[in-house]
Short mmCIF file of C-alpha atoms in Angstrom, two decimals:
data_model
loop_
_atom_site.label_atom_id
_atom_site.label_comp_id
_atom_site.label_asym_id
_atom_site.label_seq_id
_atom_site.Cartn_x
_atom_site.Cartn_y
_atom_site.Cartn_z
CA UNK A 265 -3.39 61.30 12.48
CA UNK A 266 -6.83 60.16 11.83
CA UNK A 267 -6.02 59.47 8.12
CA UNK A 268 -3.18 57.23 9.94
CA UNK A 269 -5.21 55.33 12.11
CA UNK A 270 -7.89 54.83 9.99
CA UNK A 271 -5.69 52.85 7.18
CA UNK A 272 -4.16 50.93 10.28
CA UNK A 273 -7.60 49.80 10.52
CA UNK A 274 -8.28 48.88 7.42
CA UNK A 275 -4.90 46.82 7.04
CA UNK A 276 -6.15 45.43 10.43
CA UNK A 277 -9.37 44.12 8.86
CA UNK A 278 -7.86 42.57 5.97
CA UNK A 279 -5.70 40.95 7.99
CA UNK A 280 -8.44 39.20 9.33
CA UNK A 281 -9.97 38.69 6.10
CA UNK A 282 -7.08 37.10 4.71
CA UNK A 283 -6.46 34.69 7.50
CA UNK A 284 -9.99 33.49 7.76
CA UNK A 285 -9.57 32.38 3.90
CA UNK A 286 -6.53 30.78 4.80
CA UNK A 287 -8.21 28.91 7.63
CA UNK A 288 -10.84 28.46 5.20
CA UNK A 289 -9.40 26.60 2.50
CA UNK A 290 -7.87 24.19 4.98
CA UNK A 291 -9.72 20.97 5.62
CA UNK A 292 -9.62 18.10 8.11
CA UNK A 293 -8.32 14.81 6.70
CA UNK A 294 -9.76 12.27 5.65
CA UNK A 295 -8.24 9.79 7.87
CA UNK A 296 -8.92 11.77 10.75
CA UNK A 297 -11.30 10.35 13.36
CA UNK A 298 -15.39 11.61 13.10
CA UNK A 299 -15.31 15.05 14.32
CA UNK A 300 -11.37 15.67 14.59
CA UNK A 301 -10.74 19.07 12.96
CA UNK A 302 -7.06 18.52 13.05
CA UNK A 303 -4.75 17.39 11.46
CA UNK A 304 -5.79 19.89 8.62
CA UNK A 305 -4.37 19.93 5.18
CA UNK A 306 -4.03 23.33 3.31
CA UNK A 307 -3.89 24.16 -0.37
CA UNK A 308 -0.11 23.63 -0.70
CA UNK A 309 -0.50 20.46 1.32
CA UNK A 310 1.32 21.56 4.22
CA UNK A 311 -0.63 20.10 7.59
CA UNK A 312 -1.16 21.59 10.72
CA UNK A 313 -1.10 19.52 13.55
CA UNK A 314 -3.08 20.65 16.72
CA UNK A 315 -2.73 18.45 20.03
CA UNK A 316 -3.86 19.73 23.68
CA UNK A 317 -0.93 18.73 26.21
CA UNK A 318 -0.74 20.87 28.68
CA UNK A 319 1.72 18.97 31.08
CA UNK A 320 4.28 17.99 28.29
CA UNK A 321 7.53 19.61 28.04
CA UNK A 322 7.75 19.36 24.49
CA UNK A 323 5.79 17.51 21.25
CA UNK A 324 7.25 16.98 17.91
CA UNK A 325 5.39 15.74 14.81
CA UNK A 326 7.36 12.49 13.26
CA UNK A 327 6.28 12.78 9.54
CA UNK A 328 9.13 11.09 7.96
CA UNK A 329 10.64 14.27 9.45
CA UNK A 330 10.78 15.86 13.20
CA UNK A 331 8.48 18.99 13.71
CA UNK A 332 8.72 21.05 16.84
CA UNK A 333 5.50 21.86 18.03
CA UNK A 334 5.14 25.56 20.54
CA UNK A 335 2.36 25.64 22.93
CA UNK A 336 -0.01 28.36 23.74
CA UNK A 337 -1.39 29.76 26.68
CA UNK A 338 -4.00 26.98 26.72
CA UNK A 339 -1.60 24.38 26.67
CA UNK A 340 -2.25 23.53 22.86
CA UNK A 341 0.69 22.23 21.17
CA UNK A 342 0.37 23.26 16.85
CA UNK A 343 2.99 23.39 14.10
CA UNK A 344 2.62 23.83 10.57
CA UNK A 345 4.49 21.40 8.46
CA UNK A 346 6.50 21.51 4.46
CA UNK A 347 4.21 21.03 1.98
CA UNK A 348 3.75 17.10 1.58
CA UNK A 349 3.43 14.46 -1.27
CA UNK A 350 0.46 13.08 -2.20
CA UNK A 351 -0.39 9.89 -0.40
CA UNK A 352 -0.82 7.96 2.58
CA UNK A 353 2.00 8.77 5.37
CA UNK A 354 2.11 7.09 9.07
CA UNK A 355 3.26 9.61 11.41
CA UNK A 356 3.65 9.90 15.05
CA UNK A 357 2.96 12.47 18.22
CA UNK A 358 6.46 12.61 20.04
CA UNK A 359 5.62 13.60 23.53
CA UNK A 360 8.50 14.27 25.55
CA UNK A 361 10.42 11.55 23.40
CA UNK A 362 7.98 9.07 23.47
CA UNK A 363 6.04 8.16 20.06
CA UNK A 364 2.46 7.80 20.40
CA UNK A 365 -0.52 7.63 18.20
CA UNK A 366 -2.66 10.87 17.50
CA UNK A 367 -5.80 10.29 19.25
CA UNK A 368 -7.35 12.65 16.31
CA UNK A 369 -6.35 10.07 13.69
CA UNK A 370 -7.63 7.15 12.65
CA UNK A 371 -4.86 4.51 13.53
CA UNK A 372 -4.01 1.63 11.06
CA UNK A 373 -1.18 -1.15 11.42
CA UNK A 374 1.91 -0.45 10.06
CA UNK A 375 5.53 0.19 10.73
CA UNK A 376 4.93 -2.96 12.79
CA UNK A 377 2.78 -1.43 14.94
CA UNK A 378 -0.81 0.45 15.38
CA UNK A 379 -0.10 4.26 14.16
CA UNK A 380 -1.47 7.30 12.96
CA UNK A 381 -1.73 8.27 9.19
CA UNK A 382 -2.75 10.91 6.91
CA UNK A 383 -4.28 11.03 3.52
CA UNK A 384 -2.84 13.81 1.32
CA UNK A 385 -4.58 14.03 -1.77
CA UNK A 386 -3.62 13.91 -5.15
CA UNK A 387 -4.77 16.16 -7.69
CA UNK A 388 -7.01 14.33 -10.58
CA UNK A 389 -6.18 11.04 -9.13
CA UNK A 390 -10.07 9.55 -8.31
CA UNK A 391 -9.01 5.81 -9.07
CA UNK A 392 -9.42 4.78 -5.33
CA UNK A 393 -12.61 6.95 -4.56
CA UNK A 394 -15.76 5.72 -4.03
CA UNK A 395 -17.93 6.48 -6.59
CA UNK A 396 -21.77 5.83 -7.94
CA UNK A 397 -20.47 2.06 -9.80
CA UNK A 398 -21.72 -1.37 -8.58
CA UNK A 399 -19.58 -2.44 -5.28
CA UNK A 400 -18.07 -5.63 -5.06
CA UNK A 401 -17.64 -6.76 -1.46
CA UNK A 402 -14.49 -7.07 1.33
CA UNK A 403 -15.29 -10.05 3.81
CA UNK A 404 -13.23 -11.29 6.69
CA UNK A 405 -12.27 -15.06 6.46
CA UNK A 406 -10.63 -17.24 9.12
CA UNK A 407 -9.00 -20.34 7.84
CA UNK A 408 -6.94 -22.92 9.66
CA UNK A 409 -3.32 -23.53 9.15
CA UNK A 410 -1.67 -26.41 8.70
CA UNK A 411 1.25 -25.55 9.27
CA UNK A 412 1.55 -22.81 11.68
CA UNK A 413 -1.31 -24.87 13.52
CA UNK A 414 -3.60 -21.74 14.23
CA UNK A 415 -6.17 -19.86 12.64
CA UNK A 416 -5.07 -17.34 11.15
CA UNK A 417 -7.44 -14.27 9.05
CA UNK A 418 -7.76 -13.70 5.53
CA UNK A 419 -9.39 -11.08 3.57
CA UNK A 420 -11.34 -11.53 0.41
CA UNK A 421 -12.71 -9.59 -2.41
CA UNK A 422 -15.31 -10.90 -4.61
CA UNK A 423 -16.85 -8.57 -7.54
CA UNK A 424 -19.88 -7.05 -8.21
CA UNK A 425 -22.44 -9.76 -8.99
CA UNK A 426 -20.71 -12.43 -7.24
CA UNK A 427 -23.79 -13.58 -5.19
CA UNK A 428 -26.23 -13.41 -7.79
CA UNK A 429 -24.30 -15.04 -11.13
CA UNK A 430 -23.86 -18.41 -8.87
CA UNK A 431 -22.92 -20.26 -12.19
CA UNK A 432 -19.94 -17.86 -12.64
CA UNK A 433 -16.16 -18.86 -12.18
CA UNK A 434 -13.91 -16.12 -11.59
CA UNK A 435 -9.91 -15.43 -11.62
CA UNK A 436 -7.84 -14.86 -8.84
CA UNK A 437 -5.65 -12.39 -7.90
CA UNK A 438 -3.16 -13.07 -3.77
CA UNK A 439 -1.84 -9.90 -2.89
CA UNK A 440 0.62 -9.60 -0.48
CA UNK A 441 1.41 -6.51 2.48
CA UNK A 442 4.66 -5.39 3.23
CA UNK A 443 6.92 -5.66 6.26
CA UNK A 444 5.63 -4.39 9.35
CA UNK A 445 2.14 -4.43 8.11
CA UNK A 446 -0.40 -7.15 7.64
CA UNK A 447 -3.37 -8.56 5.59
CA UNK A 448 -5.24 -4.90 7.02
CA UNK A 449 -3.20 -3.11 4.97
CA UNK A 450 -4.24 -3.66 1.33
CA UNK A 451 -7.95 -3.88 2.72
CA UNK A 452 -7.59 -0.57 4.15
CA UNK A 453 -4.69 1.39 3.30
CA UNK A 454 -4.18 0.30 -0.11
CA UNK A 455 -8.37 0.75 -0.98
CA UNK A 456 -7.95 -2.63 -3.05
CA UNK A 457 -12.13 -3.40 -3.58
CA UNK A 458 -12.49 0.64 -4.09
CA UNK A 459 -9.73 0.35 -7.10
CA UNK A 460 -11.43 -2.69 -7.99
CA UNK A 461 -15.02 -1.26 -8.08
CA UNK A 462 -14.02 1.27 -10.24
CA UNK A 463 -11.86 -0.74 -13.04
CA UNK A 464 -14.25 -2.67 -13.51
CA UNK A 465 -16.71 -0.60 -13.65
CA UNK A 466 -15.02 1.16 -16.27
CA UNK A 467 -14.37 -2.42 -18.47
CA UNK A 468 -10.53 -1.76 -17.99
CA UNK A 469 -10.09 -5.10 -15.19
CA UNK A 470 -11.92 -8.78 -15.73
CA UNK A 471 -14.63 -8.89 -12.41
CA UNK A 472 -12.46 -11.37 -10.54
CA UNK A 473 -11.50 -12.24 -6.50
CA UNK A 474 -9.13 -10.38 -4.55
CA UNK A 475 -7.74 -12.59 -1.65
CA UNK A 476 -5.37 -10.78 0.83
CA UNK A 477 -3.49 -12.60 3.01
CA UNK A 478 -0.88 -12.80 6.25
CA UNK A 479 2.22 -13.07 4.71
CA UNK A 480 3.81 -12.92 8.38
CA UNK A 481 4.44 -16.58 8.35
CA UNK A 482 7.79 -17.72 10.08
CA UNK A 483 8.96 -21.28 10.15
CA UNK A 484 8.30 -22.91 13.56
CA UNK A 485 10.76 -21.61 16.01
CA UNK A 486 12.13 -19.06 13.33
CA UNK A 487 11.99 -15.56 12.31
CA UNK A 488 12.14 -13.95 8.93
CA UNK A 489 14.48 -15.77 6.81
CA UNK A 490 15.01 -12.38 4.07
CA UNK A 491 14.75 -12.55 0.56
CA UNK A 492 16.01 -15.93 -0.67
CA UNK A 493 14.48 -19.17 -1.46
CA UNK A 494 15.17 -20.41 1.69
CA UNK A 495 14.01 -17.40 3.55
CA UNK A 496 10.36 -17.85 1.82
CA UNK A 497 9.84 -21.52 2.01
CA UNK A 498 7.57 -21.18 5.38
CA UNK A 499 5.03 -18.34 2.92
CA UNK A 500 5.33 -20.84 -0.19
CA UNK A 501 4.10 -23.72 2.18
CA UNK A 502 1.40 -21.46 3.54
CA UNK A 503 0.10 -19.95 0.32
CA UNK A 504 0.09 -23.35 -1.91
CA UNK A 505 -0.81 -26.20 0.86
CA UNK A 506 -3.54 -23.97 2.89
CA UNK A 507 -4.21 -20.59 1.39
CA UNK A 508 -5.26 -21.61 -2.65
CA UNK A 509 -6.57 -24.98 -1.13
CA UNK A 510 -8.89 -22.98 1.08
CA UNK A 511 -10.29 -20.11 -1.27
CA UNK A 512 -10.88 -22.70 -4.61
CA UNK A 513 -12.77 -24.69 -1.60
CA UNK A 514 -14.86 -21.73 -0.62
CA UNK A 515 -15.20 -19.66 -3.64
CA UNK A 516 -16.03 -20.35 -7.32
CA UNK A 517 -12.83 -19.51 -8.66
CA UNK A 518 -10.64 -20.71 -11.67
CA UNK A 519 -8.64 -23.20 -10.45
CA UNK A 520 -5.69 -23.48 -12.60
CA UNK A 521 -2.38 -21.30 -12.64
CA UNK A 522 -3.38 -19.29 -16.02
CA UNK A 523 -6.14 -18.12 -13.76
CA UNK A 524 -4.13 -17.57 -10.69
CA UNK A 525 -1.78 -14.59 -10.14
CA UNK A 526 0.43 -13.50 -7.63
CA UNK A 527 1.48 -9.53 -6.21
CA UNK A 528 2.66 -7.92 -3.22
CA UNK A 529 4.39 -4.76 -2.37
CA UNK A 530 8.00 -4.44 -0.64
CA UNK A 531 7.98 -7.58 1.09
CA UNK A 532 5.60 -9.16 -0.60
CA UNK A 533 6.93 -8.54 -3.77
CA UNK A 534 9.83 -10.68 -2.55
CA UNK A 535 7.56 -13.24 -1.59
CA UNK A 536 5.45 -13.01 -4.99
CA UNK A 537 8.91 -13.15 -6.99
CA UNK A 538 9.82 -16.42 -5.04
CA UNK A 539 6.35 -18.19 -4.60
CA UNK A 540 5.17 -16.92 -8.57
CA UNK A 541 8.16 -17.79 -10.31
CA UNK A 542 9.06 -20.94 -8.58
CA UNK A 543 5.37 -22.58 -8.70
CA UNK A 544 3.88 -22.69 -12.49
CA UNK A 545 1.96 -25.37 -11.83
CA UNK A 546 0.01 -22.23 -9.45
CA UNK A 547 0.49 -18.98 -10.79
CA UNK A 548 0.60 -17.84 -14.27
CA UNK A 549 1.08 -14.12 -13.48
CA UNK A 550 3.52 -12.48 -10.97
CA UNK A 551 3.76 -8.55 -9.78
CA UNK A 552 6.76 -7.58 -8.12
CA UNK A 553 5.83 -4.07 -6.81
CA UNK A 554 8.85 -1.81 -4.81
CA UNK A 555 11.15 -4.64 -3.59
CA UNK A 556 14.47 -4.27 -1.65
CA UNK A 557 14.84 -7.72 -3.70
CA UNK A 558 17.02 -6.17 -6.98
CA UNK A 559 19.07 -3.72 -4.28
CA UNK A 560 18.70 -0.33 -2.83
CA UNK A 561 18.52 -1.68 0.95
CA UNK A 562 21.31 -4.15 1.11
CA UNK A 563 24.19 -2.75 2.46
CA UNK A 564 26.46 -5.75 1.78
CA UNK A 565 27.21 -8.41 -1.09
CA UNK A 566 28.04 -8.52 -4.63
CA UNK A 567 23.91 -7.62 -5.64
CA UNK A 568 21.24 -9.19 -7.50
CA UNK A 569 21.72 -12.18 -9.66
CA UNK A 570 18.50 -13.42 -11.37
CA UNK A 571 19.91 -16.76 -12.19
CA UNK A 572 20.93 -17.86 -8.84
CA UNK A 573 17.91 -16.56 -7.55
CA UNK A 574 15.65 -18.26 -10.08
CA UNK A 575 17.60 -20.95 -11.91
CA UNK A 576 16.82 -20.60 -15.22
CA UNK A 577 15.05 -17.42 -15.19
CA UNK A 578 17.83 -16.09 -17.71
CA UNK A 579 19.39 -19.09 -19.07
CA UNK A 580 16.10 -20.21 -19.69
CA UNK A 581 13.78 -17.21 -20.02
CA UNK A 582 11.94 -19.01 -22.96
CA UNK A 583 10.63 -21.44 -20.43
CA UNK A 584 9.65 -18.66 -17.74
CA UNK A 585 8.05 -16.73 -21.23
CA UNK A 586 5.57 -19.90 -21.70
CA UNK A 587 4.85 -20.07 -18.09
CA UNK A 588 4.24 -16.56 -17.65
CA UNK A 589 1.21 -14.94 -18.82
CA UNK A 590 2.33 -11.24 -17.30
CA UNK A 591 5.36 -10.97 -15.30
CA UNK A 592 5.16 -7.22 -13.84
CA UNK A 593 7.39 -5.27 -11.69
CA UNK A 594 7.41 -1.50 -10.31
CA UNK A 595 8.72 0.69 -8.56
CA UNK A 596 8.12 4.83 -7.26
CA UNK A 597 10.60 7.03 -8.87
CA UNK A 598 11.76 8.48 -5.31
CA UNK A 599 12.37 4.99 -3.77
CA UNK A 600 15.82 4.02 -3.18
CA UNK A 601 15.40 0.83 -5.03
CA UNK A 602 14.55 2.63 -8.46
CA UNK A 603 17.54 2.57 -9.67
CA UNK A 604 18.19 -1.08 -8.93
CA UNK A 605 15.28 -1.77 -10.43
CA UNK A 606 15.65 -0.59 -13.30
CA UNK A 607 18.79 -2.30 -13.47
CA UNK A 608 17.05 -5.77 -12.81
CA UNK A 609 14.68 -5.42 -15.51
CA UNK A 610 17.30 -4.21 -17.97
CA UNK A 611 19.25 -7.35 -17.72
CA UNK A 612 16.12 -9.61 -17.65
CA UNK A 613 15.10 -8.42 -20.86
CA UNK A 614 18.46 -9.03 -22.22
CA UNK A 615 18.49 -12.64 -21.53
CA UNK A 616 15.54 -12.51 -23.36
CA UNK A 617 12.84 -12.57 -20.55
CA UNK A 618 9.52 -11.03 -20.86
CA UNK A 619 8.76 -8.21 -18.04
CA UNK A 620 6.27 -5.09 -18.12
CA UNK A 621 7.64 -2.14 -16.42
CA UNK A 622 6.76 0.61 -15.01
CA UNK A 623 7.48 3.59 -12.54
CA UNK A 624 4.78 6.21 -10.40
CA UNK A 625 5.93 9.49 -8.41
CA UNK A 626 6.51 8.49 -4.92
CA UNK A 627 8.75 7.16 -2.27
CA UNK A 628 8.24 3.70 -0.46
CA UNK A 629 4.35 4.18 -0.12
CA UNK A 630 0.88 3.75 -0.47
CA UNK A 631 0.54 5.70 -3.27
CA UNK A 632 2.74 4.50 -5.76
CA UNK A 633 1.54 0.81 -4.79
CA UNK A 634 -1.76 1.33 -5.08
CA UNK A 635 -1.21 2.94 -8.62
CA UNK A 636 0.69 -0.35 -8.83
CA UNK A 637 -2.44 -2.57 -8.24
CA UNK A 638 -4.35 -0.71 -10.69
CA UNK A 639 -2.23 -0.59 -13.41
CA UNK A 640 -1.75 -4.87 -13.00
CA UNK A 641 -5.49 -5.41 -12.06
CA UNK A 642 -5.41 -3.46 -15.69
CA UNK A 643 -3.44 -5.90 -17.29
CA UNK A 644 -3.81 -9.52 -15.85
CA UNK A 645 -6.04 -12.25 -16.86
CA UNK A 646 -6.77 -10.11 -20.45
#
């Protein structure tokens, strides 16, 4: 009997043992707020979620997926989620049915509204860390509009050296958000002067300016007019008539369309496919990155059709050829629009059309479009 208790003991201990590495080799995320233990991720990138609600009836964790949370004694809600992909995810508390943001997270605009997020790392992927390389810098701009007649905020991204080389002209890259989100995003979810920092840095990107805009610009008395022409006239006024006017006004940059590029992610791919392609006499490179554009979230109509899109983008891809110095388009291999993608591109270089490809692991996400930034910072202006 003693011989029994004793190894009850011992399995006891290591019990112990074995859950405090577990607990161990969890760590807080990075997006968390200073001093927020939880969310934590864990080896296998599962999270666990902690949140004290004593009152509520029940909490759920909205991470792309609904996770019931159970309460303890102490009126602390926890759950442990599926292992997750690598990459920045919004999420949500669900208290009682009501979505709220996690007062343990860091909260950043997206979705179309402030929300919670967390950063799951990636294994060997250190392109958007800061590291010991000369830092360029991210600076707040208000300009005034034209023709929205308001002021409306900019961000802007000039390299390393910028204030010292005063003689120096430099490129330009506008990079456009997606829907829902705005010009915060790719100056803090998508880590654009960190990537920047580091490519060029590494002699892989030309040092040039990084201008991130509102692309939530609606004709007056309008909404959204989707992904036509038509639909991004009121962006195409703003960009070329107030946005370029203002930055080659305010910054020593290379005024002239082979020194002028255009990107944007979901959205603002659309818009950079419109604005880029229709306006040579402004942009000489265009990066379409994840757009609903070529298909995957229309549920109607007879699908993409380059040429009445862009007249003469097929029928005259020689033209578009001379025009373009890099016309780039991508896409994550889990998104929904992959496929359609792929598709778009296959019959653009058909008709004889120039375009650089090319896919990253992922959904619809930060991830895959901040792999996409790096691998066109990569390859413009060279």
């Amino acid at each position: 009997m003693k011989h029994f208790l004793l190894i009850l003991i011992i399995i006891a201990q290591a019990s112990l043992f074995c859950l405090g590495q577990e607990n161990t080799e969890s760590t807080p995320a990075t997006s968390n707020v200073a001093g927020a233990e939880y969310p934590k991720i864990q080896t296998d990138l599962s999270v666990i979620f902690r949140v004290k609600a004593p009152d509520a009836k029940k909490v759920q964790i909205d991470l792309g997926k609904l996770y019931d949370m159970t309460k303890d004694d102490q009126g602390v809600w926890s759950v442990t989620t599926d292992p997750q992909v690598p990459g920045f995810h919004y999420y949500s508390l669900v208290i009682d049915g009501i979505k709220v943001a996690d007062p343990a997270s860091e909260s950043f605009y997206g979705m179309g509204r402030m929300a919670s997020a967390i950063e799951i790392p990636e294994k060997g992927a250190d392109f958007y860390t800061i590291k010991d390389v000369p830092h360029g810098a991210l600076s707040s701009k208000y300009y005034y509009s034209e023709y929205t007649k308001s002021w409306r905020r900019l961000f802007v991204y000039t390299p390393p050296g910028y204030d010292k080389n005063i003689s120096e002209k430099y490129p330009v890259v506008y990079i456009q958000h997606g829907g829902g989100e705005d010009e915060t995003g790719w100056a803090v979810q998508g880590k654009t002067d960190i990537i920047l920092d580091n490519l060029i840095a590494e002699g892989k990107a030309r040092p040039l300016i990084v201008v991130i805009a509102n692309g939530n610009v609606t004709a007056p008395g309008g909404g959204f007019g989707g992904y036509s022409s038509k639909g991004m006239a009121p962006f195409k006024e703003e960009m070329t008539k107030n946005i370029v006017p203002f930055i080659d006004a305010n910054y020593r940059s290379l005024a002239d369309a082979d020194n002028r590029a255009i990107c944007g992610l979901s959205m603002g791919g659309g818009q950079s496919f419109y604005v880029g392609l229709e306006s040579p006499e402004f942009f000489g490179s265009v990066g379409v990155f994840s757009t609903g554009l070529f298909g995957g979230i229309r549920t109607s109509g007879s699908g993409f059709d380059a040429e009445k899109e862009i007249p003469g983008l097929l029928s005259e891809s020689d033209k578009f050829n001379k025009n373009l110095d890099l016309f780039y388009i991508s896409c994550g291999e889990q998104d929904m629009r992959i496929e359609h993608t792929k598709k778009a591109v296959k019959t653009m270089r058909e008709n004889g059309l120039e375009v650089e490809f090319n896919s990253f692991p992922g959904d619809h996400e930060w991830q895959v479009w901040r792999k996409s930034l790096h691998d066109f910072a990569s390859r413009v202006f060279q």
